[in-house]
Coordinates of C-alpha atoms in Angstrom, one line a residue:
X1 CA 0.0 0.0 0.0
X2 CA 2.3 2.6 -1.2
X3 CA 5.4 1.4 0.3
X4 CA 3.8 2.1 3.7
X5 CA 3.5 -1.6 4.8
X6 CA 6.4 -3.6 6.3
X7 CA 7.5 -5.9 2.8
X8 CA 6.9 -9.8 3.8
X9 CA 10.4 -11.8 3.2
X10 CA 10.3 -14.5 0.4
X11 CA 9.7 -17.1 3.5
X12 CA 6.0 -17.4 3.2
X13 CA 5.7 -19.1 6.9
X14 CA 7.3 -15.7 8.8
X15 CA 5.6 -15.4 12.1
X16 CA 3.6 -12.5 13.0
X17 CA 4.5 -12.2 16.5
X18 CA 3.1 -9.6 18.9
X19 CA 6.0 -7.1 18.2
X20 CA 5.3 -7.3 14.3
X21 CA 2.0 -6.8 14.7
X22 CA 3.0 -4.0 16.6
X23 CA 5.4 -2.3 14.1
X24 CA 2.6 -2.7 11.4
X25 CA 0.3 -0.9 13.5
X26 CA 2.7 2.0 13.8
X27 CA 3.4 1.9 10.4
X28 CA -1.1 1.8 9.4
X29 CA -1.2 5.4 11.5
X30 CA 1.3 6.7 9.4
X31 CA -1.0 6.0 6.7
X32 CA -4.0 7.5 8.2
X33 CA -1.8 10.9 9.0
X34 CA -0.9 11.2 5.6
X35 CA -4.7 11.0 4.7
X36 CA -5.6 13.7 7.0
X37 CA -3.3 15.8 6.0
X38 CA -4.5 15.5 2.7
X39 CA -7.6 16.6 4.6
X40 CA -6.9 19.4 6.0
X41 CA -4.9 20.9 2.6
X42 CA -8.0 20.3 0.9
X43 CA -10.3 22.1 3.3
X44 CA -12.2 19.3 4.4
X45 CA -10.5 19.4 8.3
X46 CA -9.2 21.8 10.2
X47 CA -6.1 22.0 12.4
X48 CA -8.1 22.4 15.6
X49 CA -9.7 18.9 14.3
X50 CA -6.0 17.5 14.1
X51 CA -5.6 18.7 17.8
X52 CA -8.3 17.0 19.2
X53 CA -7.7 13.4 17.2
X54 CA -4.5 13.8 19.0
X55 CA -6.1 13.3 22.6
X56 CA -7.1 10.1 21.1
X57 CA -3.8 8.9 21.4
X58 CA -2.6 6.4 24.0
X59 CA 0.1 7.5 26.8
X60 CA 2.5 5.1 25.6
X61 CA 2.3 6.1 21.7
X62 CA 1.9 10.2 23.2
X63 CA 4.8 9.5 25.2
X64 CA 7.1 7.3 22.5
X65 CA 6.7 10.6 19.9
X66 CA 7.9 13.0 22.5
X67 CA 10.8 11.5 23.5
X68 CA 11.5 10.7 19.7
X69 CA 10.9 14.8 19.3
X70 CA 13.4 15.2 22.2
X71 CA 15.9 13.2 21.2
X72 CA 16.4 14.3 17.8
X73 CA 16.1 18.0 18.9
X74 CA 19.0 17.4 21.3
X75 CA 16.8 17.5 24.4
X76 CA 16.9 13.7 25.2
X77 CA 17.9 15.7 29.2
X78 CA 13.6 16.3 28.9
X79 CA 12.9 12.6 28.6
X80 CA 11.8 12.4 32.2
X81 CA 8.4 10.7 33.6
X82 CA 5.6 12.4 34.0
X83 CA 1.6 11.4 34.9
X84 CA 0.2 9.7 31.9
X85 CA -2.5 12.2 30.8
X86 CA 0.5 14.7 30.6
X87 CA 2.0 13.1 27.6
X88 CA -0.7 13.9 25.5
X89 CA -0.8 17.6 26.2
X90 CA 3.1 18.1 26.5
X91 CA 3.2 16.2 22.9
X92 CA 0.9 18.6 21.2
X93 CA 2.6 21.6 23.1
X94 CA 5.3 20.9 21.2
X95 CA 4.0 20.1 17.6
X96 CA 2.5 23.8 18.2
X97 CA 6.4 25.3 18.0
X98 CA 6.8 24.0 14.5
X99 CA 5.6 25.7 11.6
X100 CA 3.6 22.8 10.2
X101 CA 2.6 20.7 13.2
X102 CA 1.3 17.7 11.4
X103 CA 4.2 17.9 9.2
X104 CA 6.4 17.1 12.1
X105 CA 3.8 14.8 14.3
X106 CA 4.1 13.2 10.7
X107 CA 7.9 12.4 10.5
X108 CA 7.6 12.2 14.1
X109 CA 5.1 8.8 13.6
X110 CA 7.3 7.8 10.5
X111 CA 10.8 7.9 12.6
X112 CA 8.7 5.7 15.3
X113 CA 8.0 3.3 12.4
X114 CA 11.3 2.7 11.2
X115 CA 13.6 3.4 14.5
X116 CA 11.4 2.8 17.6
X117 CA 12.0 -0.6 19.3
X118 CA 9.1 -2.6 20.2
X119 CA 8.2 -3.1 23.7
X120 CA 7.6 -6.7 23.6
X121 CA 11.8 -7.1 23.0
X122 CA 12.8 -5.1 25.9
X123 CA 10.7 -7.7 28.4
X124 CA 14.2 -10.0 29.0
X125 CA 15.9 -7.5 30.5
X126 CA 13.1 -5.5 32.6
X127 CA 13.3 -5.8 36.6
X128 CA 17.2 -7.4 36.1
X129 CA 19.9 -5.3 36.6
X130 CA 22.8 -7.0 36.0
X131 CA 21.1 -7.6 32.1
X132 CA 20.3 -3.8 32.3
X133 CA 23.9 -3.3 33.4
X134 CA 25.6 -5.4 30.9
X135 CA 23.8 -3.3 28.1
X136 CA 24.3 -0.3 29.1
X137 CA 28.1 -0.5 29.4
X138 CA 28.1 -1.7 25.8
X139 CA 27.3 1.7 25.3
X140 CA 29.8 3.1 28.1
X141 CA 31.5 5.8 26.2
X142 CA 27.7 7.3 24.7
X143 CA 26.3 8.2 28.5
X144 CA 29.8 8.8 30.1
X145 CA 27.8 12.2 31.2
X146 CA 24.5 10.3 32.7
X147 CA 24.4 9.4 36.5
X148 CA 21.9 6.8 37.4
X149 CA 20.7 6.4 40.5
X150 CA 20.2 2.7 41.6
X151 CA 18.2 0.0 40.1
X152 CA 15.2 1.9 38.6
X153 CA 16.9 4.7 37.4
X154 CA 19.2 2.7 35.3
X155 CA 17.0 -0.1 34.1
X156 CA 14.3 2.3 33.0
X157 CA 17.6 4.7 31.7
X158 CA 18.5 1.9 29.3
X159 CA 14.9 0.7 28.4
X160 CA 14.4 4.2 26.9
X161 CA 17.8 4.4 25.3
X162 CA 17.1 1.1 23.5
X163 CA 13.7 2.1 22.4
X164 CA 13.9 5.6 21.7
X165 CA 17.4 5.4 20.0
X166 CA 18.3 1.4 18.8
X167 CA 20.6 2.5 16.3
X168 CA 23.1 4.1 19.4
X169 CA 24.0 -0.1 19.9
X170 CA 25.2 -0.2 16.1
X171 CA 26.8 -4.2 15.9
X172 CA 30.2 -2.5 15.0
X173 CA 30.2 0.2 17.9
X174 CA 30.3 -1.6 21.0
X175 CA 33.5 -3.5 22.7
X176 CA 32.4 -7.3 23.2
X177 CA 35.2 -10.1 22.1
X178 CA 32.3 -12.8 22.6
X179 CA 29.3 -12.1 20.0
X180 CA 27.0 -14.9 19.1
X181 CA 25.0 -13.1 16.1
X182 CA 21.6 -14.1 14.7
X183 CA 20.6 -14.2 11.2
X184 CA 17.4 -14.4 10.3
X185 CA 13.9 -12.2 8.4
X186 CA 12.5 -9.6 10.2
X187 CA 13.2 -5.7 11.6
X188 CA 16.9 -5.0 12.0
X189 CA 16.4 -3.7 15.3
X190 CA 15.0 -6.6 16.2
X191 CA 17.5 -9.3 14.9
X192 CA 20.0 -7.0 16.2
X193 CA 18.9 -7.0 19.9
X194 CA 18.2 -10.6 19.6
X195 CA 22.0 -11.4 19.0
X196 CA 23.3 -9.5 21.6
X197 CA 20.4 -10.9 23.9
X198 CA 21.5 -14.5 22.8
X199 CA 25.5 -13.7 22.9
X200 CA 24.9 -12.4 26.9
X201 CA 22.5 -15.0 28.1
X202 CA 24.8 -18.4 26.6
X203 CA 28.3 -16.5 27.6
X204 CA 27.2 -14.7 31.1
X205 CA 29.4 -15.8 34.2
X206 CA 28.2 -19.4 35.7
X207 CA 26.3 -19.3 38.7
X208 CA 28.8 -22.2 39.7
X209 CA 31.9 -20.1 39.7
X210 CA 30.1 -17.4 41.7
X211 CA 29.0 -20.1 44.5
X212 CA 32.0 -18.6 46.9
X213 CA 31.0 -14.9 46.3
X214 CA 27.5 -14.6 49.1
X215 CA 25.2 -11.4 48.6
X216 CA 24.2 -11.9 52.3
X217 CA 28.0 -11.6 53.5
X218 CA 28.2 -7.3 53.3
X219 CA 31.8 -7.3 54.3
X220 CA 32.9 -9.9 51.4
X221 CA 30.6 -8.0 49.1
X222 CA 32.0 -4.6 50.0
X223 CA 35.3 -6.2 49.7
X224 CA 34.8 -7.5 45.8
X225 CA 33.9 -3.7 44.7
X226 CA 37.0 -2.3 46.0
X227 CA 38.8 -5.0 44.2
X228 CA 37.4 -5.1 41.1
X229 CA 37.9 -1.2 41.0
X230 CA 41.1 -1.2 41.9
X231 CA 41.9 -3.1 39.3
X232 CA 39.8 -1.3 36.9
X233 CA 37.1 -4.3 36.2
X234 CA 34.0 -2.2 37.6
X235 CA 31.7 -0.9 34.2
X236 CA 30.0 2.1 34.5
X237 CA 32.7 3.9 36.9
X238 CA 30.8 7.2 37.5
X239 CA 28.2 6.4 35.3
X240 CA 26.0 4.1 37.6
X241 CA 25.7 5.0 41.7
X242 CA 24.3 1.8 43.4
X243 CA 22.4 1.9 46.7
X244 CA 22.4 -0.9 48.5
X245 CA 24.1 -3.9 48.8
X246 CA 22.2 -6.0 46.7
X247 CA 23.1 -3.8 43.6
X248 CA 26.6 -3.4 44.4
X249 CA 26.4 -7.3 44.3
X250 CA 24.6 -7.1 40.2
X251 CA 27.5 -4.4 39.7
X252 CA 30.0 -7.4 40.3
X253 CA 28.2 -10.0 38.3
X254 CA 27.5 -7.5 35.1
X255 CA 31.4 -6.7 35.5
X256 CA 32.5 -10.2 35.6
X257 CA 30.0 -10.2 32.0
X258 CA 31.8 -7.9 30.6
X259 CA 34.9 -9.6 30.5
X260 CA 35.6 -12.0 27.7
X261 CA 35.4 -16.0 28.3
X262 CA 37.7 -16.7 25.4
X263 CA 41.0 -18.3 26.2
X264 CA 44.6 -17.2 25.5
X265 CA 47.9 -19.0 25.9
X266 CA 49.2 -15.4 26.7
X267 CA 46.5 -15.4 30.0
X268 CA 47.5 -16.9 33.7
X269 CA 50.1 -17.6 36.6
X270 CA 53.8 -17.6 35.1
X271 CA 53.4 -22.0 35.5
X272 CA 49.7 -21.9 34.5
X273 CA 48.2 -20.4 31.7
X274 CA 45.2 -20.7 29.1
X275 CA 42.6 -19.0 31.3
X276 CA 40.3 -16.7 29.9
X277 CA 40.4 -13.2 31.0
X278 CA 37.3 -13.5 32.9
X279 CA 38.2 -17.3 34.6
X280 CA 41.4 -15.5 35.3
X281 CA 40.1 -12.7 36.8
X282 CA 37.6 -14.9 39.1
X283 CA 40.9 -16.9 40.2
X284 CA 42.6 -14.0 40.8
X285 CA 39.9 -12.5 43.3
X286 CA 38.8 -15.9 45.0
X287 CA 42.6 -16.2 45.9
X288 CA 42.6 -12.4 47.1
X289 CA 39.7 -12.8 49.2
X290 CA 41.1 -16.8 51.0
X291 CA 44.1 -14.7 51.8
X292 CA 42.2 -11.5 52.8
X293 CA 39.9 -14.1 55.4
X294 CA 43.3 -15.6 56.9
X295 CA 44.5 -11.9 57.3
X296 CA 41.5 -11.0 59.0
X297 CA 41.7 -14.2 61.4
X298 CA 45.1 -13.5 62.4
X299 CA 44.2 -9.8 63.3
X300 CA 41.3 -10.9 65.4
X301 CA 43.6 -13.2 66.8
X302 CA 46.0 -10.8 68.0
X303 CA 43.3 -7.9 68.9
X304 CA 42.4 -10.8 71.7
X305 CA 39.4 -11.8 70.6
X306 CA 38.8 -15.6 71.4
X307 CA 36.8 -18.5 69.3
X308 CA 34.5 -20.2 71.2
X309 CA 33.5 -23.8 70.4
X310 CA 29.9 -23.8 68.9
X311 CA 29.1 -26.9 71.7
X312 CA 30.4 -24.7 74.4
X313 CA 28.3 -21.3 73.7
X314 CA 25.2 -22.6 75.8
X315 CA 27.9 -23.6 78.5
X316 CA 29.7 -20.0 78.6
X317 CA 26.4 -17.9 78.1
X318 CA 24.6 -20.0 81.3
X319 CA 28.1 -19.1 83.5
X320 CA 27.8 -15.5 82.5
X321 CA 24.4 -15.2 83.5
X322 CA 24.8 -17.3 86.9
X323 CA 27.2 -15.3 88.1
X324 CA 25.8 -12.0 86.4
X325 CA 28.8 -10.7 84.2
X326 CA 29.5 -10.6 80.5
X327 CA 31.2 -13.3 78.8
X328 CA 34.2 -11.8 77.9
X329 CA 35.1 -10.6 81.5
X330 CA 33.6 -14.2 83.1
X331 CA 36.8 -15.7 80.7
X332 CA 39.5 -13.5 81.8
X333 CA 38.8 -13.4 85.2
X334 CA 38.6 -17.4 84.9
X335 CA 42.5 -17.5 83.6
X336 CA 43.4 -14.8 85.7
X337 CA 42.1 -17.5 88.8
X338 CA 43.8 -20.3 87.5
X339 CA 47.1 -18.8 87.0
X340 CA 47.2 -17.8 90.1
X341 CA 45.9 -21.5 91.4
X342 CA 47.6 -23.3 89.1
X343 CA 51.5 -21.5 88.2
X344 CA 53.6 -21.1 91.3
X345 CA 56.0 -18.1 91.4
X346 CA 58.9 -20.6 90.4
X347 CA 57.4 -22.1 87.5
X348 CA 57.3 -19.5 85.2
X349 CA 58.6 -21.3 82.0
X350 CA 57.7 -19.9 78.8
X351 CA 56.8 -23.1 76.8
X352 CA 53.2 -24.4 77.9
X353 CA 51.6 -27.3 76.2
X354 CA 47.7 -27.9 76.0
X355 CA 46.4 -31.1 75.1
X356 CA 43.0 -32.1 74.9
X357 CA 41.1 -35.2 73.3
X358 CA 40.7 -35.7 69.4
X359 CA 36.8 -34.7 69.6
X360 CA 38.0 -31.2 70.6
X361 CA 40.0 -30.7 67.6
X362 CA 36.3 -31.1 65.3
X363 CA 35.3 -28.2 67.4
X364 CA 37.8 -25.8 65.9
X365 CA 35.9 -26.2 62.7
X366 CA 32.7 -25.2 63.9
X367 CA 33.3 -22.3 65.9
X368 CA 30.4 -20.1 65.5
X369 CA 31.3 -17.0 67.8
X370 CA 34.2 -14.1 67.2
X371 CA 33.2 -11.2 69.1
X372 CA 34.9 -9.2 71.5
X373 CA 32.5 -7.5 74.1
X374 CA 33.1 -4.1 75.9
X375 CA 34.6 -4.3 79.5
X376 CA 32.1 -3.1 82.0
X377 CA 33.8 -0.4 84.4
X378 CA 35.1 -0.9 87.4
X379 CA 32.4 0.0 89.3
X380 CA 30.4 -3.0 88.6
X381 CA 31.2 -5.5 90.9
X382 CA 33.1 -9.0 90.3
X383 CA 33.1 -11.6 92.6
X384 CA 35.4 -12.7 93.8
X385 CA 37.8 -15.5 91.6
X386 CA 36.7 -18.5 94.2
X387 CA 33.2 -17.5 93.8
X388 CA 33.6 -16.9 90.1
X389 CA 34.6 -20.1 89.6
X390 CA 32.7 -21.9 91.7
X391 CA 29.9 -22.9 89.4
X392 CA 32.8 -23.9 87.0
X393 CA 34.6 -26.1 89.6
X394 CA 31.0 -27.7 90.1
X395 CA 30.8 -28.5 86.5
X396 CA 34.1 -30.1 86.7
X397 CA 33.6 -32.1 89.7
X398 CA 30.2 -33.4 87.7
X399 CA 32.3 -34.5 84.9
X400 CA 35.1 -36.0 87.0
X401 CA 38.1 -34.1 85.4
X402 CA 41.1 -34.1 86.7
X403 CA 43.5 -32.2 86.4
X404 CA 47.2 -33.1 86.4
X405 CA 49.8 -30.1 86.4
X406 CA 53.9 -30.2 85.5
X407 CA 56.6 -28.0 84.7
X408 CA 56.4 -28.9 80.8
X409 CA 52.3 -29.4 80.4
X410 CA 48.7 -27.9 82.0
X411 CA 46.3 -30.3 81.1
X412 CA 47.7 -34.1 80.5
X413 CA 45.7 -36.2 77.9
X414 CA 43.1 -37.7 79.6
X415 CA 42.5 -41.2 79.2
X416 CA 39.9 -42.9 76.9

């Protein structure tokens, strides 16, 4: 029908999907502007008429020509949401600047045609930000002067750039070694978004090698931003401003993306290469974090802060309570007690051995408490150490413990 109508490829069993049906739609009011036009040259409408046909429009096509108009004016800054009757109003605002309004609402509805991304092939990516993520810092060096503001900011920031403006993710412009293109009929905006949806979803990171890396641990998380920026991994440095934890935690999974999966003989440890630049980089920053864990152990360590066995919480928290202190200064003043019970002025020897039964060593890996509690003041009273202890004498005498002291050991073995 005068070229207006989408040509049908020589495959006579194309699908008509929703988002063709779509396009054709957009491409049948073109049609019906020209005729009014026509119209209105001729006499037989007038302008005011054109106006009015307008309020007739839906908020999402009202909304879709606006932002076109602002775009392509070099106002894309104005593309900003407003209540959905206001589209309407703010669209024909605008047409009323022009010299020949329906000339531009015209091209305006013809650009939407050929340009305008159909909604149905946004749907993959909407409510996911690490998707949103990864496409947007295909297009890094375009929005280098946006700021987005957490989650909703930038996914509906990149659902309007892909709509509005498809042709800004041109297959030759964007920085991706891994690309797993589609070829088949239909809208070149289309096929196009369908490759790069295809090349992210079979080549993203595998949830197996992210296993170690736990959104509900905010230290570790914290920790794998500062790395990964360090080390200049992190996309959208100054472009995207993440708010909570949870999207700092999509930040590192779109960044790990981004990198290529592809392996090189050039890529790894000086004994062991042939990783990928991504595998590499995830050995790189498992290691980092292993060591950063032992670091942190030994620190804790030597700040005085003491491991408690998981099967001896209940046991330490009861003391505490029963003789009304806290648990950190029920502990000290129990080794202050038995030094002073157990070490005689003459045997002061530096090397001390502490041997306990096998079942104790299990302990060490269940340890469930590393804390180190505030010293009450002074002026809350202690019993005294005899007193103290008493409850923890009782428990030994219940168990039959005995204990055996010499010069070289504390606690002997005690037998099975």
């Amino acid at each position: 029908m005068n070229g207006q109508l989408t040509k049908l490829p020589d495959n006579q069993d194309y699908p008509f999907d929703q988002a063709s049906i779509i396009y054709n739609q957009s491409q049948f009011l073109k049609l019906m502007t020209d005729e009014h036009i026509k119209d209105v040259k001729f006499g037989r409408r007038r302008i005011e008429d054109f106006y009015k046909d307008l309020q007739k429009l839906s908020s999402a096509d009202a909304r879709s020509l606006l932002y076109i108009d602002n775009n392509l004016s070099g106002k894309s800054w104005e593309n900003i949401t407003y209540d959905e009757d206001d589209y309407k109003s703010l669209l024909i605002s605008q047409l009323k600047n022009y010299p020949d309004p329906m000339g531009r609402y015209n091209f305006l509805v013809n650009y939407k045609a050929k340009n305008v991304l159909p909604d149905s092939y946004l749907d993959w990516f909407k409510n996911d930000l690490r998707c949103s993520l990864f496409l947007m810092s295909l297009i890094q060096s375009a929005v280098s002067d946006y700021a987005y503001k957490g989650k909703k900011e930038l996914i509906t920031g990149i659902s309007n750039l892909l709509r509005y403006h498809i042709s800004i993710l041109d297959c030759t412009s964007y920085n991706l070694d891994y690309k797993d293109e589609i070829h088949r009929d239909g809208d070149w905006k289309t096929v196009f978004l369908l490759s790069i949806k295809s090349t992210y979803l079979k080549g993203r990171t595998e949830d197996k090698e992210l296993k170690w890396l736990d959104v509900s641990n905010h230290e570790q998380i914290e920790w794998a931003c500062d790395y990964l920026e360090k080390n200049k991994y992190t996309i959208l440095k100054g472009v995207f401003f993440p708010e909570t934890i949870e999207e700092k935690y999509e930040l590192i999974l779109a960044s790990l993306d981004r990198l290529s999966n592809i392996k090189s003989d050039d890529i790894g440890t000086e004994k062991n290469k042939g990783y990928s630049p991504r595998s590499y980089v995830l050995f790189s920053i498992k290691k980092a974090w292993d060591g950063q864990k032992q670091y942190d152990a030994k620190r804790k360590t030597n700040d005085g802060i003491i491991n408690i066995y998981k099967r001896n919480q209940e046991r330490l928290d009861e003391l505490a309570k029963k003789n009304n202190v806290t648990a950190n200064k029920l502990i000290n003043k129990y080794i202050e007690d038995a030094h002073k019970k157990m070490l005689s002025p003459n045997d002061q020897s530096e090397k001390q051995v502490l041997e306990y039964p096998e079942d104790l060593k299990d302990d060490e890996k269940n340890m469930n408490l590393s804390s180190k509690e505030e010293v009450l003041p002074d002026s809350n009273p202690i019993k005294p150490p005899t007193e103290l202890t008493s409850s923890i004498d009782k428990k030994k005498r219940h168990h039959n413990v005995n204990v055996k002291l010499s010069r070289k050991k504390i606690f002997e073995k005690p037998n099975r």
